[in-house]
Amino acid sequence: MKNLLSVVFLSLISLSLLAQGYSVGDQARNFTLKNVDGKMVSLTDYADEEGVIVIFTCNHCPYAKAYEQRIIALDKAYASEGFPVVAINPNDPNRVPEDAFPKMQERAAEKGYTFPYLVDETQEIARTYGATKTPHVYLLATEGNGTFTVHYIGAIDDSPMDADAVDKTYLEDAIAAVKAGESPSPAETKAIGCTIKWLP
Amino acid sequence: MVSTETVTALATSKHDTVYVINFWATWCKPCIKEMPYFQALADHYKDQAFSLIFVSVNRPKELSMVDQFLEKQALSARTWLLNEKDPNVFIPAIAEEWSGAIPATLVYHPASGYRAFYEREFTLSSLHDIIDPLME
């Protein structure tokens, strides 16, 4: 009984650790997820870049929609600077039909996404990273040996629903800091968004 | 329209009241779905030391949109619109453990020092599960 209890206790601890997700400074694990073009995309495909802007986002969320043009603009501005965007949709399509894979394909085609829009079917990546909402940004930088480190977590900027009222470009400032070999400040911000629709 | 401080000041209120503060927005479907459950809870405790406040995180300039939305709803609880812009400022000020997703709900019982924060969706029964013990 004592052993059983300690097993239960240990598994509770590891669950709560998992729920924590990444902090700035952590090494980000690789992922291999299906893109809207049907091909698989891995984080390690980007080993030759300076880094990757990983954005957990989706079709249905009003905050994600409000940020969509800004995400497209980020890729246009930063892919050539060595920081391309990789978008990941973690939502359970049974809970939100608008976030189903065919709808992701439609959306990416309609808006002319210049970056991968991946589906995290098992939600393992969202859980490991610690994403809780859409949109939720993780700025990763390569370490030169094929590994990636988290340099910034949180919001794209300070004006979720109004692109014209942005005063603080948190993510762009973080990219500039990383490019300059400095630590982003703030390195973490709180982003508002829609709760990730977890699998039952 | 209220400031973040107006919300957090409820925690130090002198009233022996259970405050349930629900954060929502007009464009948040799961928020709108659960609002009637919060209202039903408030109706259930209407003669007791219970106070429900809906706090909208819509943009301040959307005040009229929030008003129009509320006119169509059968919600009698107090509703505030947060007069703040940057979520990175108001989210941690309201609740350090709030990751930023909505719906979110804060429960204060200042008399006993009780405080709880929930970043999840509720049903009427799951609301009773957390509030009933505080009302006993």
GROMACS .gro file of C-alpha atoms in nm:
model
  336
    1MET     CA    1   0.000   0.000   0.000
    2LYS     CA    2   0.280   0.234   0.090
    3ASN     CA    3   0.451   0.164  -0.241
    4LEU     CA    4   0.131   0.214  -0.430
    5LEU     CA    5   0.075   0.545  -0.257
    6SER     CA    6   0.422   0.664  -0.339
    7VAL     CA    7   0.372   0.568  -0.702
    8VAL     CA    8   0.049   0.769  -0.709
    9PHE     CA    9   0.227   1.056  -0.539
   10LEU     CA   10   0.520   1.047  -0.781
   11SER     CA   11   0.293   1.039  -1.083
   12LEU     CA   12   0.107   1.340  -0.943
   13ILE     CA   13   0.436   1.523  -0.909
   14SER     CA   14   0.541   1.443  -1.264
   15LEU     CA   15   0.200   1.551  -1.393
   16SER     CA   16   0.231   1.884  -1.222
   17LEU     CA   17   0.582   1.925  -1.361
   18LEU     CA   18   0.450   1.855  -1.709
   19ALA     CA   19   0.174   2.108  -1.658
   20GLN     CA   20   0.436   2.372  -1.585
   21GLY     CA   21   0.580   2.367  -1.936
   22TYR     CA   22   0.888   2.557  -2.042
   23SER     CA   23   1.051   2.855  -1.880
   24VAL     CA   24   1.289   3.091  -2.050
   25GLY     CA   25   1.629   2.921  -2.070
   26ASP     CA   26   1.488   2.570  -2.113
   27GLN     CA   27   1.585   2.357  -2.407
   28ALA     CA   28   1.287   2.308  -2.640
   29ARG     CA   29   1.221   1.953  -2.753
   30ASN     CA   30   1.195   1.859  -3.117
   31PHE     CA   31   0.854   1.798  -3.275
   32THR     CA   32   0.743   1.641  -3.601
   33LEU     CA   33   0.391   1.750  -3.693
   34LYS     CA   34   0.173   1.744  -4.002
   35ASN     CA   35   0.156   2.065  -4.203
   36VAL     CA   36  -0.146   2.186  -4.401
   37ASP     CA   37   0.031   2.068  -4.720
   38GLY     CA   38   0.030   1.712  -4.583
   39LYS     CA   39   0.407   1.705  -4.526
   40MET     CA   40   0.569   1.657  -4.188
   41VAL     CA   41   0.761   1.948  -4.039
   42SER     CA   42   1.017   1.912  -3.759
   43LEU     CA   43   1.173   2.179  -3.543
   44THR     CA   44   1.510   2.031  -3.639
   45ASP     CA   45   1.439   2.127  -4.004
   46TYR     CA   46   1.524   2.479  -3.882
   47ALA     CA   47   1.864   2.394  -3.737
   48ASP     CA   48   2.035   2.631  -3.984
   49GLU     CA   49   1.817   2.928  -3.888
   50GLU     CA   50   1.900   3.164  -3.602
   51GLY     CA   51   1.578   3.059  -3.438
   52VAL     CA   52   1.208   2.996  -3.478
   53ILE     CA   53   0.898   3.188  -3.371
   54VAL     CA   54   0.667   2.908  -3.252
   55ILE     CA   55   0.310   3.033  -3.219
   56PHE     CA   56   0.032   2.816  -3.079
   57THR     CA   57  -0.273   2.949  -3.259
   58CYS     CA   58  -0.592   2.830  -3.424
   59ASN     CA   59  -0.870   2.921  -3.664
   60HIS     CA   60  -1.164   2.991  -3.436
   61CYS     CA   61  -1.034   3.207  -3.152
   62PRO     CA   62  -1.116   3.578  -3.190
   63TYR     CA   63  -0.776   3.670  -3.044
   64ALA     CA   64  -0.603   3.439  -3.294
   65LYS     CA   65  -0.805   3.595  -3.575
   66ALA     CA   66  -0.714   3.943  -3.456
   67TYR     CA   67  -0.346   3.847  -3.462
   68GLU     CA   68  -0.354   3.659  -3.793
   69GLN     CA   69  -0.236   3.948  -4.014
   70ARG     CA   70   0.032   4.036  -3.761
   71ILE     CA   71   0.156   3.674  -3.762
   72ILE     CA   72   0.172   3.680  -4.142
   73ALA     CA   73   0.362   4.010  -4.123
   74LEU     CA   74   0.602   3.866  -3.863
   75ASP     CA   75   0.697   3.581  -4.095
   76LYS     CA   76   0.741   3.822  -4.386
   77ALA     CA   77   0.966   4.044  -4.177
   78TYR     CA   78   1.164   3.785  -3.984
   79ALA     CA   79   1.192   3.469  -4.198
   80SER     CA   80   1.464   3.643  -4.401
   81GLU     CA   81   1.623   3.760  -4.075
   82GLY     CA   82   1.668   3.402  -3.958
   83PHE     CA   83   1.353   3.378  -3.745
   84PRO     CA   84   1.072   3.216  -3.943
   85VAL     CA   85   0.726   3.155  -3.797
   86VAL     CA   86   0.596   2.804  -3.726
   87ALA     CA   87   0.227   2.802  -3.630
   88ILE     CA   88   0.082   2.508  -3.437
   89ASN     CA   89  -0.287   2.442  -3.379
   90PRO     CA   90  -0.331   2.235  -3.063
   91ASN     CA   91  -0.713   2.239  -3.035
   92ASP     CA   92  -0.930   1.928  -3.025
   93PRO     CA   93  -1.137   1.955  -3.347
   94ASN     CA   94  -1.417   1.755  -3.186
   95ARG     CA   95  -1.470   2.046  -2.950
   96VAL     CA   96  -1.415   2.315  -3.213
   97PRO     CA   97  -1.503   2.195  -3.565
   98GLU     CA   98  -1.368   2.523  -3.706
   99ASP     CA   99  -1.019   2.410  -3.597
  100ALA     CA  100  -1.029   2.077  -3.786
  101PHE     CA  101  -0.743   1.998  -4.026
  102PRO     CA  102  -0.937   2.066  -4.353
  103LYS     CA  103  -1.042   2.404  -4.210
  104MET     CA  104  -0.678   2.479  -4.128
  105GLN     CA  105  -0.589   2.400  -4.490
  106GLU     CA  106  -0.864   2.632  -4.614
  107ARG     CA  107  -0.754   2.911  -4.386
  108ALA     CA  108  -0.385   2.883  -4.476
  109ALA     CA  109  -0.468   2.887  -4.847
  110GLU     CA  110  -0.718   3.173  -4.817
  111LYS     CA  111  -0.479   3.396  -4.625
  112GLY     CA  112  -0.168   3.283  -4.811
  113TYR     CA  113   0.028   3.167  -4.509
  114THR     CA  114   0.399   3.178  -4.592
  115PHE     CA  115   0.480   2.957  -4.292
  116PRO     CA  116   0.384   2.606  -4.181
  117TYR     CA  117   0.053   2.566  -3.999
  118LEU     CA  118   0.088   2.239  -3.811
  119VAL     CA  119  -0.161   2.026  -3.626
  120ASP     CA  120  -0.068   1.899  -3.278
  121GLU     CA  121  -0.315   1.611  -3.279
  122THR     CA  122  -0.203   1.449  -2.955
  123GLN     CA  123  -0.149   1.791  -2.791
  124GLU     CA  124   0.182   1.656  -2.665
  125ILE     CA  125   0.376   1.957  -2.794
  126ALA     CA  126   0.137   2.216  -2.647
  127ARG     CA  127   0.149   2.032  -2.314
  128THR     CA  128   0.527   1.996  -2.315
  129TYR     CA  129   0.580   2.361  -2.405
  130GLY     CA  130   0.321   2.468  -2.147
  131ALA     CA  131   0.095   2.652  -2.389
  132THR     CA  132  -0.241   2.733  -2.230
  133LYS     CA  133  -0.410   2.954  -2.484
  134THR     CA  134  -0.414   3.077  -2.842
  135PRO     CA  135  -0.221   3.272  -2.947
  136HIS     CA  136   0.077   3.184  -2.725
  137VAL     CA  137   0.431   3.255  -2.848
  138TYR     CA  138   0.760   3.074  -2.780
  139LEU     CA  139   1.067   3.239  -2.928
  140LEU     CA  140   1.338   2.977  -2.977
  141ALA     CA  141   1.698   3.034  -3.076
  142THR     CA  142   1.932   2.771  -3.213
  143GLU     CA  143   2.234   2.680  -3.010
  144GLY     CA  144   2.446   2.575  -3.307
  145ASN     CA  145   2.436   2.203  -3.226
  146GLY     CA  146   2.086   2.135  -3.351
  147THR     CA  147   1.921   2.223  -3.022
  148PHE     CA  148   1.685   2.510  -2.947
  149THR     CA  149   1.652   2.719  -2.634
  150VAL     CA  150   1.347   2.918  -2.523
  151HIS     CA  151   1.427   3.292  -2.510
  152TYR     CA  152   1.086   3.451  -2.480
  153ILE     CA  153   0.734   3.330  -2.388
  154GLY     CA  154   0.405   3.512  -2.407
  155ALA     CA  155   0.234   3.780  -2.611
  156ILE     CA  156   0.315   3.920  -2.953
  157ASP     CA  157   0.244   4.274  -2.835
  158ASP     CA  158   0.034   4.477  -2.590
  159SER     CA  159  -0.279   4.525  -2.803
  160PRO     CA  160  -0.448   4.193  -2.878
  161MET     CA  161  -0.762   4.312  -3.051
  162ASP     CA  162  -0.635   4.629  -3.216
  163ALA     CA  163  -0.326   4.615  -3.437
  164ASP     CA  164  -0.330   4.993  -3.479
  165ALA     CA  165  -0.296   5.056  -3.106
  166VAL     CA  166   0.023   4.862  -3.041
  167ASP     CA  167   0.267   5.045  -2.814
  168LYS     CA  168   0.487   4.758  -2.699
  169THR     CA  169   0.616   4.507  -2.954
  170TYR     CA  170   0.718   4.246  -2.699
  171LEU     CA  171   0.804   3.970  -2.947
  172GLU     CA  172   0.991   4.192  -3.193
  173ASP     CA  173   1.187   4.346  -2.906
  174ALA     CA  174   1.276   3.995  -2.788
  175ILE     CA  175   1.397   3.897  -3.137
  176ALA     CA  176   1.609   4.213  -3.153
  177ALA     CA  177   1.759   4.131  -2.813
  178VAL     CA  178   1.842   3.773  -2.914
  179LYS     CA  179   2.000   3.895  -3.239
  180ALA     CA  180   2.211   4.137  -3.036
  181GLY     CA  181   2.322   3.855  -2.809
  182GLU     CA  182   2.125   3.996  -2.516
  183SER     CA  183   1.851   3.855  -2.295
  184PRO     CA  184   1.502   3.980  -2.384
  185SER     CA  185   1.341   4.207  -2.127
  186PRO     CA  186   1.070   4.121  -2.051
  187ALA     CA  187   1.151   3.760  -2.133
  188GLU     CA  188   0.801   3.652  -2.035
  189THR     CA  189   0.472   3.833  -2.076
  190LYS     CA  190   0.113   3.736  -2.009
  191ALA     CA  191  -0.084   3.694  -2.327
  192ILE     CA  192  -0.460   3.696  -2.326
  193GLY     CA  193  -0.624   3.433  -2.542
  194CYS     CA  194  -0.869   3.148  -2.579
  195THR     CA  195  -0.817   2.842  -2.361
  196ILE     CA  196  -0.665   2.555  -2.555
  197LYS     CA  197  -0.942   2.303  -2.616
  198TRP     CA  198  -0.788   1.995  -2.457
  199LEU     CA  199  -0.878   1.639  -2.550
  200PRO     CA  200  -1.119   1.477  -2.306
  201MET     CA  201  -1.543   5.111  -1.652
  202VAL     CA  202  -1.313   5.011  -1.371
  203SER     CA  203  -0.942   4.987  -1.306
  204THR     CA  204  -0.757   4.670  -1.213
  205GLU     CA  205  -0.731   4.809  -0.857
  206THR     CA  206  -1.110   4.823  -0.824
  207VAL     CA  207  -1.120   4.450  -0.889
  208THR     CA  208  -0.833   4.355  -0.659
  209ALA     CA  209  -0.962   4.587  -0.383
  210LEU     CA  210  -1.257   4.348  -0.335
  211ALA     CA  211  -1.012   4.108  -0.170
  212THR     CA  212  -0.968   4.351   0.118
  213SER     CA  213  -1.333   4.450   0.141
  214LYS     CA  214  -1.471   4.468   0.495
  215HIS     CA  215  -1.792   4.292   0.397
  216ASP     CA  216  -1.852   3.933   0.499
  217THR     CA  217  -1.938   3.850   0.140
  218VAL     CA  218  -1.830   3.583  -0.105
  219TYR     CA  219  -1.725   3.761  -0.424
  220VAL     CA  220  -1.729   3.568  -0.749
  221ILE     CA  221  -1.559   3.766  -1.025
  222ASN     CA  222  -1.590   3.622  -1.372
  223PHE     CA  223  -1.369   3.752  -1.654
  224TRP     CA  224  -1.525   3.736  -2.000
  225ALA     CA  225  -1.548   3.909  -2.336
  226THR     CA  226  -1.831   3.947  -2.587
  227TRP     CA  227  -1.632   3.748  -2.845
  228CYS     CA  228  -1.552   3.459  -2.608
  229LYS     CA  229  -1.799   3.177  -2.677
  230PRO     CA  230  -1.719   2.955  -2.377
  231CYS     CA  231  -1.751   3.265  -2.155
  232ILE     CA  232  -2.095   3.347  -2.287
  233LYS     CA  233  -2.200   2.986  -2.249
  234GLU     CA  234  -2.115   2.980  -1.877
  235MET     CA  235  -2.248   3.326  -1.783
  236PRO     CA  236  -2.605   3.200  -1.725
  237TYR     CA  237  -2.465   2.943  -1.478
  238PHE     CA  238  -2.299   3.222  -1.281
  239GLN     CA  239  -2.624   3.418  -1.289
  240ALA     CA  240  -2.818   3.111  -1.168
  241LEU     CA  241  -2.571   3.076  -0.882
  242ALA     CA  242  -2.621   3.443  -0.791
  243ASP     CA  243  -2.999   3.397  -0.807
  244HIS     CA  244  -2.967   3.094  -0.578
  245TYR     CA  245  -2.776   3.301  -0.320
  246LYS     CA  246  -2.963   3.626  -0.375
  247ASP     CA  247  -3.060   3.676  -0.010
  248GLN     CA  248  -2.718   3.583   0.122
  249ALA     CA  249  -2.377   3.740   0.149
  250PHE     CA  250  -2.289   3.666  -0.210
  251SER     CA  251  -2.184   3.900  -0.486
  252LEU     CA  252  -2.133   3.816  -0.852
  253ILE     CA  253  -1.946   4.057  -1.076
  254PHE     CA  254  -1.890   4.004  -1.446
  255VAL     CA  255  -1.572   4.181  -1.557
  256SER     CA  256  -1.541   4.227  -1.932
  257VAL     CA  257  -1.193   4.233  -2.083
  258ASN     CA  258  -1.325   4.386  -2.403
  259ARG     CA  259  -1.137   4.695  -2.509
  260PRO     CA  260  -1.244   5.015  -2.328
  261LYS     CA  261  -1.364   5.162  -2.658
  262GLU     CA  262  -1.607   4.873  -2.695
  263LEU     CA  263  -1.822   4.990  -2.405
  264SER     CA  264  -2.130   5.040  -2.623
  265MET     CA  265  -2.084   4.696  -2.780
  266VAL     CA  266  -2.067   4.540  -2.434
  267ASP     CA  267  -2.382   4.731  -2.333
  268GLN     CA  268  -2.566   4.615  -2.644
  269PHE     CA  269  -2.464   4.257  -2.573
  270LEU     CA  270  -2.583   4.277  -2.214
  271GLU     CA  271  -2.921   4.417  -2.314
  272LYS     CA  272  -2.991   4.092  -2.497
  273GLN     CA  273  -2.892   3.874  -2.201
  274ALA     CA  274  -3.094   3.787  -1.896
  275LEU     CA  275  -2.808   3.878  -1.663
  276SER     CA  276  -2.884   4.098  -1.366
  277ALA     CA  277  -2.542   4.078  -1.198
  278ARG     CA  278  -2.315   4.379  -1.185
  279THR     CA  279  -2.097   4.410  -1.495
  280TRP     CA  280  -1.776   4.605  -1.522
  281LEU     CA  281  -1.556   4.678  -1.820
  282LEU     CA  282  -1.187   4.675  -1.742
  283ASN     CA  283  -1.040   5.011  -1.838
  284GLU     CA  284  -0.698   4.869  -1.917
  285LYS     CA  285  -0.511   4.810  -2.239
  286ASP     CA  286  -0.216   4.576  -2.197
  287PRO     CA  287  -0.301   4.223  -2.080
  288ASN     CA  288   0.061   4.184  -1.969
  289VAL     CA  289  -0.012   4.454  -1.711
  290PHE     CA  290  -0.362   4.371  -1.592
  291ILE     CA  291  -0.343   3.989  -1.599
  292PRO     CA  292  -0.063   3.950  -1.341
  293ALA     CA  293  -0.207   4.239  -1.135
  294ILE     CA  294  -0.538   4.057  -1.101
  295ALA     CA  295  -0.397   3.708  -1.048
  296GLU     CA  296  -0.031   3.609  -1.067
  297GLU     CA  297  -0.132   3.252  -1.158
  298TRP     CA  298  -0.352   3.365  -1.449
  299SER     CA  299  -0.180   3.250  -1.770
  300GLY     CA  300  -0.409   3.474  -1.974
  301ALA     CA  301  -0.680   3.246  -2.105
  302ILE     CA  302  -1.047   3.333  -2.065
  303PRO     CA  303  -1.287   3.242  -1.922
  304ALA     CA  304  -1.127   3.295  -1.584
  305THR     CA  305  -1.285   3.329  -1.240
  306LEU     CA  306  -1.167   3.474  -0.913
  307VAL     CA  307  -1.332   3.394  -0.580
  308TYR     CA  308  -1.274   3.608  -0.271
  309HIS     CA  309  -1.409   3.569   0.079
  310PRO     CA  310  -1.230   3.856   0.254
  311ALA     CA  311  -1.369   3.772   0.600
  312SER     CA  312  -1.188   3.438   0.601
  313GLY     CA  313  -0.902   3.546   0.377
  314TYR     CA  314  -1.014   3.290   0.120
  315ARG     CA  315  -0.901   3.341  -0.236
  316ALA     CA  316  -0.912   3.105  -0.532
  317PHE     CA  317  -0.846   3.151  -0.901
  318TYR     CA  318  -0.978   2.930  -1.179
  319GLU     CA  319  -0.870   2.938  -1.542
  320ARG     CA  320  -1.139   2.702  -1.670
  321GLU     CA  321  -1.497   2.672  -1.781
  322PHE     CA  322  -1.774   2.599  -1.532
  323THR     CA  323  -2.111   2.429  -1.531
  324LEU     CA  324  -2.375   2.516  -1.272
  325SER     CA  325  -2.292   2.202  -1.072
  326SER     CA  326  -1.916   2.262  -1.079
  327LEU     CA  327  -1.982   2.618  -0.959
  328HIS     CA  328  -2.192   2.488  -0.670
  329ASP     CA  329  -1.909   2.246  -0.588
  330ILE     CA  330  -1.666   2.530  -0.522
  331ILE     CA  331  -1.905   2.795  -0.382
  332ASP     CA  332  -2.144   2.597  -0.162
  333PRO     CA  333  -1.875   2.512   0.097
  334LEU     CA  334  -1.797   2.885   0.130
  335MET     CA  335  -2.161   2.974   0.186
  336GLU     CA  336  -2.220   2.727   0.470
   0.00000   0.00000   0.00000
